[in-house]
Amino acid sequence: MKKATVEFARDGAYINMYRGQRSNYGFTSGLLGYRPESYSLHNAFTEAKKRNVEILFQEGDFEATVPNLARLTLESDCGEKVTVYSDSTGGGTVKLLNIDGFDVSVVGDCYEILIFTENNEDFLAAAIDKLNNIFADNEGFATSSSGEKALINIKRRSNLSPADIAAIKQIGSIEDIKIIEPVLAVLSNKNCNVPFKSGEELLAMSVEEGKEIWELAIDYECARSGWTSDQVIFYMKKMIDIMVSGIHEAMTGNIEMNGIIKPTAGKISEGAKNGHTWIDMGVLNTAVPWSIATMEYSSAMGKVLCAPTGGSAGVIPGAILGIGETLGLSLEEKVKGMLAAAVVGICMAKDYNYSAELYGCQVEPGAASAMAAAGLCYFMGGTVKQSLDAASCAIQNILGTICDPVAGLVQVPCISRNAMSTANALVCANIVINGFDPCIPLDESAETMFRVGKQLPPELRCTCMGGLCTTPTGIRLAKEQDERNNNCK
């Protein structure tokens, strides 16, 4: 690639947010071929310059049909040009919506085989029949047309072999074949039969099979991924290691947040330890600084995990790992608590995604708080029902939380909201374990959370056009941040 032009819809959420959220770094890193888990963000622009790749970011003249719509125009050294429309759907995931006029749905969970051919109805029908015979193990077929050309999109869990490519070309009238490789850790598995999708189904299965919530999480992951239980546990241990490593680095204070505030997690942790300027909060003495440290590390472009989003990355490390550390729990028990939190996240979002641009902050630290509450209930020996009830209670406490990141940065009020959501998780777990009844089942509370999010005006959904962003101080900080960004160009 010689040049990439990334445009954001002028009336979309990206235009005011992409610098503060470091989306420009993310786009650059991805365009250079780095995987999501690679530690490349800091050096993305330097590496682009080293490779003589020009990457431009600018405002586009197209409608924001979805809040996070971007148009990428990619040019190669030999003059080839491709135009791609993409949508950021929350939790670090991006969906490709259109490639050179052909509608697609590409999320990076499989090998996407793009076969360009003539737009002839009879030929397409015959070609798909032949391709179905060649690729009986496909994850799905889709077709799209643009003028005289058509696109056949095959989704597969494995790449094409030279023999596969030769077989496709024998069909005739094939103009080009392109392959998009997956970027997600777990590949698509449309033919799998997951054991449950909702909280109600999870609870019924726990009663029927007498399993704990973390065991049900493993059952789900094994069915969804095709992994063994040992592989699932190993991967979760890897995730915990990444979380804890980032926390420890952030606690030193030797990180550069490049924004409107400085790192304070280490100072807060020291305050909790010496007690002179701190009202004792028990296990939150560790959980709150760990939550803040994670978010500060994220703001410094360190490696963090979307849990379920980048804007909520601090809640689960703070609540599950911080409190687990204070209680002296083993790594194995922390893994189980993390699995309990994760499976609740799956149930809540069965029909939605965790995008603040669509639903506000209630689906970021709010949803993470619900997930963490379930994990904390497990730590206390709670039942599956109690974990789900604690999650429901946590959601009820954060309904309607707006998303208003000052100056487009995930700092104010995002960092303190993570700390608050960590405390909310503990409160809900404690009161439910001791008899409090939130009355509304998790599935209904989760559906309400997403429904309320849709009812929020766009100004209050991660657009920098409302809430704290439009206070006099918020406006001043945004202007100062823009000036710094412009000076760094």
PDB file of N, CA, C and O in Angstrom, residues 225-264:
ATOM      1  N   SER A 225     -16.083 -21.933  20.121  1.00  0.00           N
ATOM      2  CA  SER A 225     -14.753 -21.842  19.516  1.00  0.00           C
ATOM      3  C   SER A 225     -14.222 -23.149  18.961  1.00  0.00           C
ATOM      4  O   SER A 225     -13.355 -23.158  18.094  1.00  0.00           O
ATOM      5  N   GLY A 226     -14.722 -24.263  19.511  1.00  0.00           N
ATOM      6  CA  GLY A 226     -14.133 -25.546  19.149  1.00  0.00           C
ATOM      7  C   GLY A 226     -12.902 -25.871  19.969  1.00  0.00           C
ATOM      8  O   GLY A 226     -12.235 -26.879  19.737  1.00  0.00           O
ATOM      9  N   TRP A 227     -12.562 -25.009  20.942  1.00  0.00           N
ATOM     10  CA  TRP A 227     -11.423 -25.249  21.806  1.00  0.00           C
ATOM     11  C   TRP A 227     -11.771 -26.292  22.872  1.00  0.00           C
ATOM     12  O   TRP A 227     -12.947 -26.585  23.126  1.00  0.00           O
ATOM     13  N   THR A 228     -10.746 -26.824  23.523  1.00  0.00           N
ATOM     14  CA  THR A 228     -10.947 -27.671  24.694  1.00  0.00           C
ATOM     15  C   THR A 228     -11.077 -26.777  25.925  1.00  0.00           C
ATOM     16  O   THR A 228     -10.716 -25.590  25.893  1.00  0.00           O
ATOM     17  N   SER A 229     -11.545 -27.331  27.026  1.00  0.00           N
ATOM     18  CA  SER A 229     -11.661 -26.548  28.260  1.00  0.00           C
ATOM     19  C   SER A 229     -10.294 -26.065  28.721  1.00  0.00           C
ATOM     20  O   SER A 229     -10.165 -24.946  29.238  1.00  0.00           O
ATOM     21  N   ASP A 230      -9.270 -26.887  28.535  1.00  0.00           N
ATOM     22  CA  ASP A 230      -7.917 -26.474  28.922  1.00  0.00           C
ATOM     23  C   ASP A 230      -7.454 -25.271  28.102  1.00  0.00           C
ATOM     24  O   ASP A 230      -6.784 -24.373  28.625  1.00  0.00           O
ATOM     25  N   GLN A 231      -7.811 -25.238  26.825  1.00  0.00           N
ATOM     26  CA  GLN A 231      -7.433 -24.107  25.977  1.00  0.00           C
ATOM     27  C   GLN A 231      -8.152 -22.833  26.419  1.00  0.00           C
ATOM     28  O   GLN A 231      -7.568 -21.750  26.424  1.00  0.00           O
ATOM     29  N   VAL A 232      -9.408 -22.965  26.798  1.00  0.00           N
ATOM     30  CA  VAL A 232     -10.170 -21.808  27.274  1.00  0.00           C
ATOM     31  C   VAL A 232      -9.534 -21.252  28.541  1.00  0.00           C
ATOM     32  O   VAL A 232      -9.328 -20.034  28.678  1.00  0.00           O
ATOM     33  N   ILE A 233      -9.207 -22.129  29.477  1.00  0.00           N
ATOM     34  CA  ILE A 233      -8.607 -21.696  30.738  1.00  0.00           C
ATOM     35  C   ILE A 233      -7.232 -21.076  30.500  1.00  0.00           C
ATOM     36  O   ILE A 233      -6.892 -20.041  31.087  1.00  0.00           O
ATOM     37  N   PHE A 234      -6.451 -21.679  29.618  1.00  0.00           N
ATOM     38  CA  PHE A 234      -5.127 -21.133  29.298  1.00  0.00           C
ATOM     39  C   PHE A 234      -5.249 -19.729  28.724  1.00  0.00           C
ATOM     40  O   PHE A 234      -4.474 -18.827  29.097  1.00  0.00           O
ATOM     41  N   TYR A 235      -6.204 -19.527  27.834  1.00  0.00           N
ATOM     42  CA  TYR A 235      -6.374 -18.213  27.216  1.00  0.00           C
ATOM     43  C   TYR A 235      -6.809 -17.183  28.252  1.00  0.00           C
ATOM     44  O   TYR A 235      -6.346 -16.029  28.229  1.00  0.00           O
ATOM     45  N   MET A 236      -7.687 -17.572  29.183  1.00  0.00           N
ATOM     46  CA  MET A 236      -8.106 -16.638  30.220  1.00  0.00           C
ATOM     47  C   MET A 236      -6.934 -16.271  31.126  1.00  0.00           C
ATOM     48  O   MET A 236      -6.808 -15.112  31.545  1.00  0.00           O
ATOM     49  N   LYS A 237      -6.064 -17.220  31.418  1.00  0.00           N
ATOM     50  CA  LYS A 237      -4.865 -16.908  32.207  1.00  0.00           C
ATOM     51  C   LYS A 237      -3.994 -15.895  31.474  1.00  0.00           C
ATOM     52  O   LYS A 237      -3.414 -14.990  32.085  1.00  0.00           O
ATOM     53  N   LYS A 238      -3.915 -16.034  30.180  1.00  0.00           N
ATOM     54  CA  LYS A 238      -3.149 -15.094  29.363  1.00  0.00           C
ATOM     55  C   LYS A 238      -3.757 -13.696  29.449  1.00  0.00           C
ATOM     56  O   LYS A 238      -3.038 -12.693  29.572  1.00  0.00           O
ATOM     57  N   MET A 239      -5.084 -13.617  29.417  1.00  0.00           N
ATOM     58  CA  MET A 239      -5.764 -12.327  29.528  1.00  0.00           C
ATOM     59  C   MET A 239      -5.516 -11.694  30.896  1.00  0.00           C
ATOM     60  O   MET A 239      -5.296 -10.479  31.004  1.00  0.00           O
ATOM     61  N   ILE A 240      -5.544 -12.499  31.940  1.00  0.00           N
ATOM     62  CA  ILE A 240      -5.289 -11.990  33.288  1.00  0.00           C
ATOM     63  C   ILE A 240      -3.873 -11.433  33.383  1.00  0.00           C
ATOM     64  O   ILE A 240      -3.640 -10.371  33.973  1.00  0.00           O
ATOM     65  N   ASP A 241      -2.920 -12.134  32.795  1.00  0.00           N
ATOM     66  CA  ASP A 241      -1.536 -11.684  32.834  1.00  0.00           C
ATOM     67  C   ASP A 241      -1.382 -10.326  32.155  1.00  0.00           C
ATOM     68  O   ASP A 241      -0.660  -9.443  32.649  1.00  0.00           O
ATOM     69  N   ILE A 242      -2.056 -10.129  31.031  1.00  0.00           N
ATOM     70  CA  ILE A 242      -1.999  -8.840  30.332  1.00  0.00           C
ATOM     71  C   ILE A 242      -2.590  -7.738  31.208  1.00  0.00           C
ATOM     72  O   ILE A 242      -2.030  -6.636  31.329  1.00  0.00           O
ATOM     73  N   MET A 243      -3.725  -8.027  31.841  1.00  0.00           N
ATOM     74  CA  MET A 243      -4.374  -7.038  32.694  1.00  0.00           C
ATOM     75  C   MET A 243      -3.474  -6.630  33.862  1.00  0.00           C
ATOM     76  O   MET A 243      -3.270  -5.449  34.132  1.00  0.00           O
ATOM     77  N   VAL A 244      -2.939  -7.622  34.561  1.00  0.00           N
ATOM     78  CA  VAL A 244      -2.141  -7.351  35.755  1.00  0.00           C
ATOM     79  C   VAL A 244      -0.837  -6.646  35.392  1.00  0.00           C
ATOM     80  O   VAL A 244      -0.394  -5.727  36.093  1.00  0.00           O
ATOM     81  N   SER A 245      -0.211  -7.043  34.292  1.00  0.00           N
ATOM     82  CA  SER A 245       1.032  -6.396  33.869  1.00  0.00           C
ATOM     83  C   SER A 245       0.817  -4.910  33.594  1.00  0.00           C
ATOM     84  O   SER A 245       1.632  -4.065  33.994  1.00  0.00           O
ATOM     85  N   GLY A 246      -0.289  -4.585  32.932  1.00  0.00           N
ATOM     86  CA  GLY A 246      -0.597  -3.186  32.650  1.00  0.00           C
ATOM     87  C   GLY A 246      -0.853  -2.393  33.921  1.00  0.00           C
ATOM     88  O   GLY A 246      -0.423  -1.229  34.039  1.00  0.00           O
ATOM     89  N   ILE A 247      -1.542  -3.008  34.867  1.00  0.00           N
ATOM     90  CA  ILE A 247      -1.827  -2.336  36.142  1.00  0.00           C
ATOM     91  C   ILE A 247      -0.528  -1.990  36.860  1.00  0.00           C
ATOM     92  O   ILE A 247      -0.328  -0.860  37.333  1.00  0.00           O
ATOM     93  N   HIS A 248       0.381  -2.946  36.952  1.00  0.00           N
ATOM     94  CA  HIS A 248       1.635  -2.715  37.663  1.00  0.00           C
ATOM     95  C   HIS A 248       2.467  -1.622  36.995  1.00  0.00           C
ATOM     96  O   HIS A 248       3.093  -0.799  37.680  1.00  0.00           O
ATOM     97  N   GLU A 249       2.462  -1.606  35.665  1.00  0.00           N
ATOM     98  CA  GLU A 249       3.232  -0.565  34.970  1.00  0.00           C
ATOM     99  C   GLU A 249       2.614   0.805  35.200  1.00  0.00           C
ATOM    100  O   GLU A 249       3.330   1.792  35.432  1.00  0.00           O
ATOM    101  N   ALA A 250       1.284   0.873  35.133  1.00  0.00           N
ATOM    102  CA  ALA A 250       0.615   2.159  35.338  1.00  0.00           C
ATOM    103  C   ALA A 250       0.807   2.669  36.762  1.00  0.00           C
ATOM    104  O   ALA A 250       0.896   3.881  36.991  1.00  0.00           O
ATOM    105  N   MET A 251       0.873   1.771  37.730  1.00  0.00           N
ATOM    106  CA  MET A 251       1.027   2.157  39.135  1.00  0.00           C
ATOM    107  C   MET A 251       2.346   2.905  39.379  1.00  0.00           C
ATOM    108  O   MET A 251       2.463   3.673  40.327  1.00  0.00           O
ATOM    109  N   THR A 252       3.339   2.698  38.549  1.00  0.00           N
ATOM    110  CA  THR A 252       4.614   3.393  38.722  1.00  0.00           C
ATOM    111  C   THR A 252       4.481   4.885  38.441  1.00  0.00           C
ATOM    112  O   THR A 252       5.303   5.684  38.891  1.00  0.00           O
ATOM    113  N   GLY A 253       3.468   5.252  37.658  1.00  0.00           N
ATOM    114  CA  GLY A 253       3.291   6.642  37.258  1.00  0.00           C
ATOM    115  C   GLY A 253       4.161   7.038  36.085  1.00  0.00           C
ATOM    116  O   GLY A 253       4.052   8.169  35.586  1.00  0.00           O
ATOM    117  N   ASN A 254       5.008   6.129  35.621  1.00  0.00           N
ATOM    118  CA  ASN A 254       5.927   6.437  34.515  1.00  0.00           C
ATOM    119  C   ASN A 254       5.287   6.141  33.162  1.00  0.00           C
ATOM    120  O   ASN A 254       5.813   5.387  32.343  1.00  0.00           O
ATOM    121  N   ILE A 255       4.115   6.707  32.946  1.00  0.00           N
ATOM    122  CA  ILE A 255       3.411   6.557  31.675  1.00  0.00           C
ATOM    123  C   ILE A 255       2.994   7.944  31.204  1.00  0.00           C
ATOM    124  O   ILE A 255       2.796   8.848  32.010  1.00  0.00           O
ATOM    125  N   GLU A 256       2.872   8.097  29.914  1.00  0.00           N
ATOM    126  CA  GLU A 256       2.505   9.390  29.328  1.00  0.00           C
ATOM    127  C   GLU A 256       1.100   9.287  28.767  1.00  0.00           C
ATOM    128  O   GLU A 256       0.867   8.618  27.757  1.00  0.00           O
ATOM    129  N   MET A 257       0.150   9.942  29.438  1.00  0.00           N
ATOM    130  CA  MET A 257      -1.248   9.828  29.041  1.00  0.00           C
ATOM    131  C   MET A 257      -1.617  10.751  27.883  1.00  0.00           C
ATOM    132  O   MET A 257      -2.657  10.564  27.249  1.00  0.00           O
ATOM    133  N   ASN A 258      -0.800  11.768  27.611  1.00  0.00           N
ATOM    134  CA  ASN A 258      -1.033  12.653  26.468  1.00  0.00           C
ATOM    135  C   ASN A 258      -2.466  13.170  26.414  1.00  0.00           C
ATOM    136  O   ASN A 258      -3.174  12.986  25.435  1.00  0.00           O
ATOM    137  N   GLY A 259      -2.895  13.804  27.478  1.00  0.00           N
ATOM    138  CA  GLY A 259      -4.263  14.304  27.499  1.00  0.00           C
ATOM    139  C   GLY A 259      -4.417  15.465  28.448  1.00  0.00           C
ATOM    140  O   GLY A 259      -3.539  16.329  28.543  1.00  0.00           O
ATOM    141  N   ILE A 260      -5.510  15.465  29.185  1.00  0.00           N
ATOM    142  CA  ILE A 260      -5.837  16.608  30.039  1.00  0.00           C
ATOM    143  C   ILE A 260      -5.572  16.334  31.514  1.00  0.00           C
ATOM    144  O   ILE A 260      -5.664  17.245  32.330  1.00  0.00           O
ATOM    145  N   ILE A 261      -5.251  15.086  31.881  1.00  0.00           N
ATOM    146  CA  ILE A 261      -4.924  14.766  33.264  1.00  0.00           C
ATOM    147  C   ILE A 261      -3.668  13.903  33.309  1.00  0.00           C
ATOM    148  O   ILE A 261      -3.253  13.333  32.296  1.00  0.00           O
ATOM    149  N   LYS A 262      -3.088  13.809  34.486  1.00  0.00           N
ATOM    150  CA  LYS A 262      -1.876  13.027  34.709  1.00  0.00           C
ATOM    151  C   LYS A 262      -2.226  11.716  35.414  1.00  0.00           C
ATOM    152  O   LYS A 262      -3.263  11.602  36.055  1.00  0.00           O
ATOM    153  N   PRO A 263      -1.341  10.719  35.342  1.00  0.00           N
ATOM    154  CA  PRO A 263      -1.606   9.450  36.029  1.00  0.00           C
ATOM    155  C   PRO A 263      -1.615   9.615  37.546  1.00  0.00           C
ATOM    156  O   PRO A 263      -0.750  10.291  38.111  1.00  0.00           O
ATOM    157  N   THR A 264      -2.604   9.028  38.201  1.00  0.00           N
ATOM    158  CA  THR A 264      -2.736   9.164  39.654  1.00  0.00           C
ATOM    159  C   THR A 264      -2.963   7.840  40.368  1.00  0.00           C
ATOM    160  O   THR A 264      -3.052   7.812  41.591  1.00  0.00           O
TER     161      THR A 264
END
